[in-house]
Short mmCIF file of C-alpha atoms and ligand atoms in Angstrom, two decimals:
data_model
loop_
_atom_site.label_atom_id
_atom_site.label_comp_id
_atom_site.label_asym_id
_atom_site.label_seq_id
_atom_site.Cartn_x
_atom_site.Cartn_y
_atom_site.Cartn_z
CA MET A 1 -0.15 0.07 0.19
CA SER A 2 1.38 3.82 -0.23
CA ILE A 3 1.17 6.00 2.34
CA ASP A 4 -0.32 9.03 1.08
CA TYR A 5 -0.10 12.16 3.09
CA ALA A 6 -3.52 14.43 4.33
CA GLU A 7 -3.82 17.04 2.32
CA ARG A 8 -3.40 19.63 6.06
CA LEU A 9 0.30 18.02 6.07
CA LYS A 10 0.97 18.65 2.18
CA GLN A 11 0.23 22.65 3.15
CA LEU A 12 2.75 22.84 6.70
CA PRO A 13 5.81 24.36 5.15
CA PRO A 14 8.36 22.45 3.47
CA TYR A 15 11.12 21.68 6.69
CA LEU A 16 13.48 24.61 5.68
CA PHE A 17 15.80 23.50 8.62
CA GLU A 18 16.72 20.54 7.60
CA GLU A 19 19.79 20.86 5.53
CA ILE A 20 21.15 22.91 7.95
CA ASP A 21 20.43 20.07 10.21
CA ARG A 22 21.82 17.58 7.94
CA ALA A 23 25.23 19.73 7.53
CA LYS A 24 25.12 20.15 11.23
CA GLN A 25 25.12 16.50 12.34
CA LYS A 26 27.80 15.64 10.34
CA ALA A 27 30.40 18.71 11.76
CA ALA A 28 29.57 17.38 14.79
CA GLY A 29 30.59 13.66 13.50
CA GLU A 30 33.89 15.38 12.37
CA GLY A 31 34.69 16.20 16.08
CA ARG A 32 34.53 19.82 14.90
CA PRO A 33 34.31 22.84 17.49
CA ILE A 34 30.68 23.70 16.74
CA ILE A 35 29.44 26.91 18.27
CA ASP A 36 25.21 26.44 18.12
CA LEU A 37 23.72 29.71 17.93
CA GLY A 38 20.28 28.37 16.56
CA VAL A 39 17.94 26.95 18.95
CA GLY A 40 15.93 28.64 21.00
CA ASP A 41 16.28 26.56 24.08
CA PRO A 42 18.44 27.27 27.89
CA ASP A 43 20.94 26.28 28.13
CA ARG A 44 20.41 26.23 31.86
CA PRO A 45 18.89 23.77 34.22
CA THR A 46 15.88 24.08 36.08
CA PRO A 47 16.24 25.37 39.28
CA ASP A 48 16.91 23.02 42.12
CA PHE A 49 13.92 23.64 44.55
CA ILE A 50 11.44 23.78 41.37
CA ILE A 51 13.70 20.07 40.85
CA LYS A 52 12.40 18.59 44.18
CA LYS A 53 9.65 19.36 44.61
CA LEU A 54 8.39 17.72 41.94
CA HIS A 55 10.25 15.21 43.00
CA GLU A 56 8.27 15.02 46.71
CA ALA A 57 5.12 15.36 45.22
CA SER A 58 5.91 12.29 42.71
CA LEU A 59 6.23 9.91 45.38
CA ASP A 60 2.40 10.76 46.42
CA PRO A 61 0.53 7.99 44.67
CA ALA A 62 -1.89 10.19 44.08
CA THR A 63 -0.43 12.29 41.70
CA HIS A 64 -0.06 9.77 39.80
CA THR A 65 -3.59 9.16 37.94
CA TYR A 66 -4.78 11.26 35.94
CA ALA A 67 -5.34 15.17 35.95
CA LEU A 68 -8.03 17.14 36.40
CA ASN A 69 -8.49 18.41 32.29
CA ARG A 70 -8.52 22.30 33.88
CA GLY A 71 -6.10 21.67 35.69
CA LEU A 72 -5.72 22.16 39.83
CA SER A 73 -7.04 24.72 41.15
CA ALA A 74 -3.80 25.83 43.48
CA LEU A 75 -2.23 25.82 39.97
CA ARG A 76 -5.37 28.50 38.51
CA GLU A 77 -5.29 30.57 41.75
CA GLU A 78 -1.17 30.52 41.72
CA MET A 79 -1.33 31.54 37.68
CA ALA A 80 -3.89 34.08 39.03
CA ARG A 81 -2.16 35.45 42.07
CA TRP A 82 1.33 35.46 39.56
CA TYR A 83 -0.85 37.66 36.51
CA GLY A 84 -1.66 39.68 39.35
CA SER A 85 1.55 40.55 41.07
CA ARG A 86 3.27 40.97 37.68
CA PHE A 87 0.83 43.11 36.05
CA ASN A 88 -1.69 44.21 37.58
CA VAL A 89 -4.06 42.01 35.64
CA SER A 90 -7.08 40.71 37.45
CA LEU A 91 -8.14 37.69 36.84
CA ASP A 92 -10.68 34.59 38.30
CA PRO A 93 -9.20 31.78 38.34
CA ASP A 94 -12.06 29.06 37.64
CA THR A 95 -12.98 30.88 34.06
CA GLU A 96 -10.32 33.08 33.15
CA VAL A 97 -7.18 30.73 33.57
CA LEU A 98 -6.43 27.65 31.59
CA PRO A 99 -3.47 25.54 32.15
CA LEU A 100 -1.88 24.31 29.09
CA LEU A 101 0.92 21.65 28.28
CA GLY A 102 3.09 24.38 26.87
CA SER A 103 1.96 27.21 24.94
CA LYS A 104 2.49 26.25 22.17
CA GLU A 105 0.05 23.14 22.78
CA GLY A 106 -2.08 26.07 22.66
CA ILE A 107 -1.00 28.45 20.11
CA ALA A 108 -1.28 25.80 17.41
CA HIS A 109 -4.61 23.92 19.29
CA ILE A 110 -7.00 27.71 19.58
CA PRO A 111 -7.63 27.73 15.72
CA LEU A 112 -9.98 24.08 16.31
CA ALA A 113 -12.48 26.58 18.85
CA PHE A 114 -13.04 29.57 16.87
CA ILE A 115 -12.34 28.46 12.21
CA ASP A 116 -14.71 27.86 10.64
CA PRO A 117 -14.93 27.32 6.09
CA GLY A 118 -13.45 30.35 4.83
CA ASP A 119 -12.68 32.08 7.63
CA GLU A 120 -8.93 33.29 7.72
CA VAL A 121 -6.38 33.81 10.77
CA LEU A 122 -3.76 37.31 10.80
CA VAL A 123 -0.21 35.62 11.11
CA PRO A 124 2.91 37.87 12.03
CA ASP A 125 5.83 36.98 9.78
CA PRO A 126 8.55 36.16 10.27
CA GLY A 127 6.90 34.36 13.66
CA TYR A 128 6.88 31.47 15.50
CA PRO A 129 5.96 28.55 13.39
CA PRO A 130 2.70 27.12 15.38
CA TYR A 131 0.76 30.41 14.37
CA LYS A 132 1.08 29.00 10.73
CA SER A 133 0.53 25.29 11.41
CA GLY A 134 -2.51 25.84 13.76
CA ALA A 135 -4.19 27.61 10.86
CA ILE A 136 -3.19 25.12 8.85
CA PHE A 137 -4.57 22.43 10.59
CA ALA A 138 -8.13 23.77 10.73
CA GLY A 139 -8.36 24.79 7.47
CA ALA A 140 -8.24 28.49 7.75
CA GLY A 141 -6.84 30.60 5.52
CA ILE A 142 -3.79 32.71 6.46
CA HIS A 143 -2.75 36.88 5.97
CA PHE A 144 0.42 37.31 6.67
CA MET A 145 1.06 40.82 9.27
CA PRO A 146 4.40 41.51 7.75
CA LEU A 147 6.83 42.95 10.82
CA LEU A 148 9.35 45.25 9.01
CA GLU A 149 12.02 47.21 10.52
CA LYS A 150 10.89 50.64 10.05
CA ASN A 151 7.93 49.77 11.58
CA GLY A 152 9.99 48.65 14.69
CA PHE A 153 8.90 44.83 13.96
CA LEU A 154 5.11 45.91 14.84
CA PRO A 155 2.38 44.50 12.06
CA ASP A 156 0.81 47.69 10.60
CA LEU A 157 -2.95 46.97 11.66
CA ASP A 158 -3.60 50.13 9.46
CA ALA A 159 -2.44 48.88 6.11
CA ILE A 160 -4.76 45.82 6.97
CA ASP A 161 -7.88 45.97 4.17
CA GLU A 162 -11.40 45.92 5.04
CA ASN A 163 -12.32 42.80 2.91
CA VAL A 164 -9.45 40.86 4.42
CA ALA A 165 -10.31 42.09 8.01
CA ARG A 166 -13.41 40.98 7.49
CA LYS A 167 -12.89 37.33 7.09
CA CYS A 168 -10.06 37.27 9.91
CA ARG A 169 -11.10 35.48 13.49
CA LEU A 170 -8.25 35.62 15.17
CA MET A 171 -5.11 37.38 15.29
CA HIS A 172 -1.92 36.39 17.05
CA LEU A 173 0.89 38.97 18.43
CA ASN A 174 3.89 38.46 20.05
CA TYR A 175 5.64 41.13 22.24
CA PRO A 176 8.47 40.75 23.28
CA ASN A 177 9.18 39.19 19.58
CA ASN A 178 10.44 36.23 18.50
CA PRO A 179 12.80 35.79 16.52
CA THR A 180 12.80 39.76 15.69
CA GLY A 181 13.68 40.83 19.99
CA ALA A 182 11.40 43.67 19.55
CA VAL A 183 8.96 44.82 22.24
CA CYS A 184 6.27 46.62 22.47
CA ASP A 185 4.08 49.48 24.37
CA LYS A 186 0.74 49.60 25.82
CA ALA A 187 -0.36 51.70 23.17
CA PHE A 188 -0.12 49.20 20.68
CA TYR A 189 -1.82 46.56 22.09
CA GLU A 190 -4.53 49.27 23.13
CA LYS A 191 -4.93 50.08 19.15
CA ALA A 192 -4.99 45.85 18.79
CA VAL A 193 -8.24 46.19 20.95
CA SER A 194 -9.94 48.30 18.91
CA PHE A 195 -9.00 46.90 15.83
CA ALA A 196 -9.87 43.39 17.05
CA LYS A 197 -13.51 45.49 18.66
CA LYS A 198 -14.49 46.93 14.93
CA HIS A 199 -13.44 43.81 12.75
CA ASP A 200 -14.88 41.28 15.53
CA ILE A 201 -11.28 39.47 15.75
CA ILE A 202 -10.12 37.36 18.91
CA VAL A 203 -6.83 38.70 20.09
CA CYS A 204 -3.77 35.51 20.81
CA SER A 205 -1.66 37.62 22.73
CA ASP A 206 1.61 35.56 22.96
CA ALA A 207 3.82 36.54 25.95
CA ALA A 208 6.67 33.75 26.21
CA TYR A 209 9.14 36.54 26.54
CA THR A 210 7.85 38.95 28.61
CA GLU A 211 10.67 38.30 31.84
CA ILE A 212 14.13 38.19 29.98
CA SER A 213 14.07 41.75 29.39
CA PHE A 214 16.97 44.33 30.29
CA ASP A 215 18.12 47.64 30.63
CA GLY A 216 15.31 48.52 33.23
CA PHE A 217 13.12 48.13 30.76
CA THR A 218 9.58 45.74 31.97
CA PRO A 219 7.34 44.22 29.22
CA PRO A 220 3.50 45.40 29.73
CA SER A 221 0.98 42.29 29.13
CA PHE A 222 -1.95 42.61 26.43
CA LEU A 223 -4.19 42.20 29.24
CA GLU A 224 -3.05 44.93 30.85
CA VAL A 225 -4.68 47.63 28.47
CA LYS A 226 -8.49 48.26 28.67
CA GLY A 227 -10.74 45.92 26.59
CA ALA A 228 -8.76 43.81 25.95
CA LYS A 229 -10.27 40.88 28.24
CA ASP A 230 -13.18 41.59 25.58
CA VAL A 231 -10.97 40.87 22.64
CA GLY A 232 -8.56 38.39 23.61
CA ILE A 233 -6.56 35.53 25.51
CA GLU A 234 -2.76 35.98 25.99
CA PHE A 235 -0.55 32.29 26.41
CA HIS A 236 1.93 32.52 29.15
CA SER A 237 4.60 29.39 29.46
CA LEU A 238 7.04 28.57 32.44
CA SER A 239 8.84 27.57 29.82
CA LYS A 240 11.75 30.13 29.54
CA THR A 241 11.25 32.15 32.40
CA PHE A 242 12.14 29.53 34.33
CA ASN A 243 13.98 26.83 32.46
CA MET A 244 11.48 24.15 32.51
CA THR A 245 11.32 23.95 28.45
CA GLY A 246 11.23 20.16 28.61
CA TRP A 247 8.35 20.27 31.24
CA ARG A 248 5.65 21.24 28.96
CA VAL A 249 3.95 23.68 31.77
CA GLY A 250 2.16 26.53 29.72
CA MET A 251 -1.27 28.60 30.35
CA ALA A 252 -3.71 30.73 28.50
CA LEU A 253 -5.95 33.96 30.39
CA GLY A 254 -8.42 36.01 29.51
CA ASN A 255 -11.53 35.62 28.11
CA ALA A 256 -13.86 33.20 29.75
CA ASP A 257 -15.93 32.41 26.87
CA ILE A 258 -12.54 32.23 24.23
CA LEU A 259 -10.63 29.71 26.37
CA ASN A 260 -13.87 27.54 26.94
CA GLY A 261 -13.75 26.73 23.36
CA LEU A 262 -9.82 26.14 24.31
CA ALA A 263 -11.17 24.30 27.17
CA ARG A 264 -13.37 21.78 25.22
CA VAL A 265 -10.98 21.17 22.33
CA LYS A 266 -8.26 19.87 24.91
CA SER A 267 -11.00 18.00 27.24
CA ASN A 268 -10.89 16.03 23.46
CA ILE A 269 -7.70 15.70 22.85
CA ASP A 270 -5.30 15.32 26.12
CA SER A 271 -5.75 14.60 30.07
CA GLY A 272 -3.97 17.61 31.73
CA ILE A 273 -0.27 18.21 33.10
CA PHE A 274 1.52 15.14 35.34
CA THR A 275 -0.48 16.61 38.98
CA ALA A 276 3.14 16.46 40.44
CA VAL A 277 4.58 18.44 37.34
CA GLN A 278 1.47 21.35 38.28
CA MET A 279 2.92 21.35 41.90
CA ALA A 280 6.06 21.64 41.34
CA SER A 281 4.79 24.71 38.59
CA ILE A 282 3.36 26.51 42.04
CA GLU A 283 6.70 26.65 43.46
CA ALA A 284 8.07 28.07 40.44
CA LEU A 285 6.03 30.71 40.09
CA LYS A 286 5.94 31.48 43.95
CA HIS A 287 9.65 32.55 43.68
CA ALA A 288 9.17 34.11 40.50
CA GLY A 289 11.46 37.14 40.97
CA GLU A 290 14.25 36.00 42.01
CA ILE A 291 14.35 33.58 39.11
CA LYS A 292 13.42 36.21 37.11
CA SER A 293 16.24 38.67 37.80
CA GLU A 294 18.63 35.85 37.71
CA ILE A 295 17.80 35.27 34.34
CA CYS A 296 18.05 37.98 32.83
CA GLY A 297 20.95 39.46 34.49
CA LEU A 298 22.59 36.07 32.66
CA TYR A 299 20.64 37.00 29.26
CA ALA A 300 22.38 40.85 29.88
CA GLU A 301 25.85 39.65 29.70
CA ARG A 302 25.96 37.39 27.32
CA ARG A 303 23.61 39.50 24.72
CA ASP A 304 26.66 42.81 26.00
CA THR A 305 29.43 40.20 25.05
CA LEU A 306 28.04 39.11 21.52
CA VAL A 307 26.78 42.50 20.16
CA LYS A 308 30.07 44.39 21.43
CA GLY A 309 32.23 41.25 19.73
CA LEU A 310 29.65 41.55 16.41
CA ASN A 311 29.35 45.59 16.63
CA LYS A 312 33.60 45.25 17.06
CA ALA A 313 33.90 42.35 13.62
CA GLY A 314 32.59 45.33 11.76
CA TRP A 315 28.67 43.13 11.61
CA LYS A 316 26.98 46.11 12.74
CA VAL A 317 23.78 44.66 14.95
CA GLN A 318 21.51 46.34 17.72
CA ARG A 319 20.89 45.28 21.51
CA PRO A 320 17.83 43.93 21.75
CA LEU A 321 15.54 44.83 25.01
CA ALA A 322 14.41 41.76 25.96
CA THR A 323 14.14 37.85 24.74
CA PHE A 324 17.57 35.96 23.92
CA TYR A 325 17.95 36.61 20.24
CA VAL A 326 19.70 38.60 18.51
CA TRP A 327 18.92 40.08 15.05
CA ALA A 328 21.22 40.76 13.08
CA PRO A 329 20.85 41.88 9.49
CA VAL A 330 22.92 39.69 6.74
CA PHE A 331 26.11 41.12 4.98
CA GLY A 332 28.37 40.12 2.08
CA GLY A 333 25.54 40.13 -0.59
CA TYR A 334 24.69 36.54 0.67
CA ASP A 335 20.75 35.71 1.42
CA SER A 336 20.25 34.47 5.55
CA PHE A 337 19.81 30.75 4.28
CA SER A 338 23.53 30.62 2.62
CA LEU A 339 24.78 33.07 4.59
CA ALA A 340 23.59 30.58 7.77
CA LYS A 341 25.40 27.77 5.81
CA ALA A 342 28.44 29.98 5.20
CA MET A 343 28.59 30.16 8.52
CA LEU A 344 28.42 26.70 9.66
CA GLU A 345 31.13 25.66 6.67
CA LYS A 346 33.88 28.38 7.70
CA ALA A 347 33.53 29.35 11.09
CA ASP A 348 31.50 26.15 12.67
CA ILE A 349 28.96 28.47 13.71
CA ILE A 350 24.66 27.39 13.92
CA VAL A 351 22.48 30.21 12.92
CA THR A 352 19.07 30.35 12.14
CA PRO A 353 18.24 32.13 8.73
CA GLY A 354 15.45 34.35 9.20
CA SER A 355 13.78 33.63 6.26
CA GLY A 356 13.27 30.46 8.23
CA PHE A 357 10.32 32.26 10.22
CA GLY A 358 8.46 33.34 6.77
CA LYS A 359 8.90 35.96 3.57
CA SER A 360 9.65 39.12 5.53
CA GLY A 361 12.40 37.66 7.50
CA GLU A 362 14.89 37.07 4.46
CA GLY A 363 17.30 39.37 5.42
CA TYR A 364 18.42 38.66 8.84
CA MET A 365 19.87 36.23 11.20
CA ARG A 366 18.61 34.91 14.37
CA MET A 367 21.31 33.85 16.99
CA ALA A 368 20.26 33.00 20.80
CA LEU A 369 22.12 33.48 23.49
CA THR A 370 22.30 30.12 24.82
CA VAL A 371 25.93 29.55 25.61
CA GLU A 372 28.05 31.12 27.73
CA PRO A 373 29.90 34.37 27.30
CA ASP A 374 33.72 32.85 26.27
CA LYS A 375 31.54 31.06 23.21
CA LEU A 376 29.75 33.97 22.23
CA GLU A 377 32.81 36.30 21.92
CA GLU A 378 35.06 33.02 20.25
CA ALA A 379 31.80 33.26 17.91
CA ALA A 380 32.39 36.88 17.35
CA SER A 381 36.05 36.59 17.02
CA ARG A 382 36.05 33.76 14.12
CA ILE A 383 33.11 35.75 12.12
CA LYS A 384 35.66 38.47 12.30
CA LYS A 385 38.04 36.64 10.76
CA VAL A 386 36.21 34.56 8.63
CA PHE A 387 33.75 37.27 6.66
CA PHE A 388 35.55 40.54 7.52
CA SER A 389 39.53 40.73 7.37
C1 LIG B 1 10.03 29.51 23.00
C2 LIG B 1 8.12 30.35 23.13
C3 LIG B 1 7.15 29.45 23.12
C4 LIG B 1 6.81 28.71 24.61
O1 LIG B 1 6.45 27.41 24.04
P1 LIG B 1 6.20 26.21 25.71
O2 LIG B 1 5.75 25.36 24.30
O3 LIG B 1 5.45 27.20 25.99
O4 LIG B 1 7.70 25.64 25.44
C5 LIG B 1 5.92 30.50 22.69
N1 LIG B 1 5.80 31.61 21.71
C6 LIG B 1 7.44 31.82 21.50
C7 LIG B 1 7.02 32.48 20.20
C8 LIG B 1 8.27 31.27 22.07
O5 LIG B 1 9.75 31.50 21.00
#
């Protein structure tokens, strides 16, 4: 029998990183001194006290059964409390907070609750891939919102045609932004709320990086602005904030009816987060403040090291105010893909080509600050030697 894949899988973009992945495997196999700035995954371990709590909780057999689908009420309460103390947003833990198996899961599933044939989704370009694949899985049309440097990498909502906006049911926003490292202010969120109200569009704000910021800048939450809860929800995650990417704990917060739609989809697909992991997550959130300052200090030092090194080498790059990414323009007549290949082949450095995040990512490279400063210095000096001397 020949195995044929469904149209929705055929519609997914080709895996652009495959060639780079293969080259990476090969280089590693040859024992070359690879510096990997490609993955957006923290290199530091989860803090000890969180692991201890997981261990302790996992010894209790009561944690071994199926979890409640909406999560422990103590977890929802702690998530609501954290949003209150961090963003001054008040949320009802029973109806306005929904724990997720990582925020990627919620982001990918939300269109299933709200998309009917003919509906479209507004997706930032460049952007985190699940915005697009989630829309494809739900059978939605996609309208890309280009994030351009001249607009501070914010989508130009005024430029979206009335006829397009009429068909859109859902809009993804993501600040602080992956991959550009851009940030937004509350005025932008206010604009998004009025745009959403005017066109009946559900706003999905992805706030995964609000806890990684520098130079005294404190990223706002979408839910802080007036009317946000009428039109949208926010996705947040313990992944980047607490070095917990492997644990799979995220949350959706905001409009109760929207969350209810997502919860109904989820109750048919998954069966909640391992209870011991939920208990460890409560512990993590209780110490969010301390962990945050430690992690921000770590990435600030790395950012300064890489940006200073690259600028000295002759590659003019901007210092991001948030996230652990440096978004740098390509140089030397390369496109982003060929520069990524050249950096691997000639300098043993892995970076992500901007075009992998969408058409408007062409012309840029993403470098993740997920290695120690000495490695970042070494990367800058290799780049100088290979490309700028
Ligand atoms: C890492 C990341 C997330 C978090 O994903 P989890 O599924 O919670 O681990 C969400 N959005 C963006 C843009 C990210 O880069």
